[in-house]
Amino acid sequence: MNIKLIIAAMLAATSMAAHAGKDMQALMDKAIAESFKPGEGQDLSRLKQDETQMLCSTSRNSPSPKDAEALMTREKATIQYPADGKLMGDWKQGEKLVKSGFGMRIGSIEPDPPAKQKGGNGGNCYACHAVDPKEVAAGNMGPSLTGYGKLRGQGEDIAKYTYEKLYNAQAFVACSNMPRLGHNGILKPAQIADITAYLLSSESPVNK
Amino acid sequence: MKYKAMSLGVALALAVPLAWGEASVEEYRAALADKDANPGLLTIDKGEILFKEKRGPKNASLEKCDFGLGAGKIKGAYAQMPRYFKDTNRVQDVESRLVTCMVKLQGFTEAEVKTHVFADQRSNEGNTDLEALTAYVAYQSNGMEINPPLKHPMEKETLSLGEALFWRRTGPMDFACSTCHAEDGKRIRLQPLLNVLNKKDIQATMGAWPTYRVSHGVVRTMEHRMWDCNWQMRTPDIDYGSPAAVALIAYLTHQASGGVYDLPGMKR
């Protein structure tokens, strides 16, 4: 087999490995551009993918080890901290944010009411996690967080990890199903510190 | 039969405000053991009347609408959709095809037809014309195999596009359809999530749409489900019958092929 053939075969194999080839990308872009309503109360910018969303889509959430490494490094660099530097805030405020599934729904049919939007977004954690053992209506897309602080401790290291994980889940797990809550602007740094306290504090119902 | 469906519809509507879980729907399903009591049948009746009624600037009925098997042939047509249509040169699902026929045969403008496609469950509104028409046309494939064609190149392209869109992550939550619908046994809070990659699961699911949604008190269609899940993904409104909506529906329907339509369905 000559070298050119080998290279051609290798190229074919790599292009097949990516689920969405170049043509498919163009088709998708066209379909997206033609399929969503513009205008008041809409926000077409939400359909534009960043590099991470694009990579996770085309690799169906299984990027190569090299791509995953680069992705996590890039996401880690986005993390911002509260102005006062405290990663553990008020756990009672954190509890409210964990419970609230409010926020970010738009469109002409059933947008989140503007009056309520002033109250800010929730973290929507119960959609995916068990947290307070007394709350039974908990999803299971993510692991249970019940007893999180009791199991993990309350030291500086775990506070830093928890804060950073909440700010940008993909700094630790490439293509995680958990939203990048801080990076995407759903929660503010001070709110993330409140939730961190809720998960870690020994007074919190999470750890009772 | 109609009386039974009506009184049950009232009972369901009254019960709706009491937070509906999957268990209570099961109870109602059991109480309903005979299909004649599905309130969706009333919507289908309404759809039949609308379908046969002369309407629009051209004062025509929809009886000559071609859903892919020839003008006026609706028996089994839904079971073989989405499909490619030569006259529009695109792949269409039953709902976008109804829009085409209301424009071409009845003389409505597309904008007129699409001003209010979904009933507003918050004001207890009854089904819209498009919802009722869809329920009626789909019901003519009840008991038939889910069998969308895959011959025309555009049918193949639409299927691949739908699959790629299923995995496309976007928006402030980084969600794709696959985030919630690609694993067995997952729940959002207490709501069980369909796994589109599980053949049995997707066959049973697609076989039950259009479906009477107890929590909405009306029949819902796949176009509504596409809007609803996109809304949950925090995207702008996906447009009724748009290329992305049709491609997603084509992908879901092909995943379900070989299943059987058991209509109208009944869900939370």
XYZ file of C-alpha atoms in Angstrom, chain B residues 67 89 127:
3
model
C -50.734 13.603 2.527
C -39.986 20.311 -2.649
C -58.097 22.718 20.951
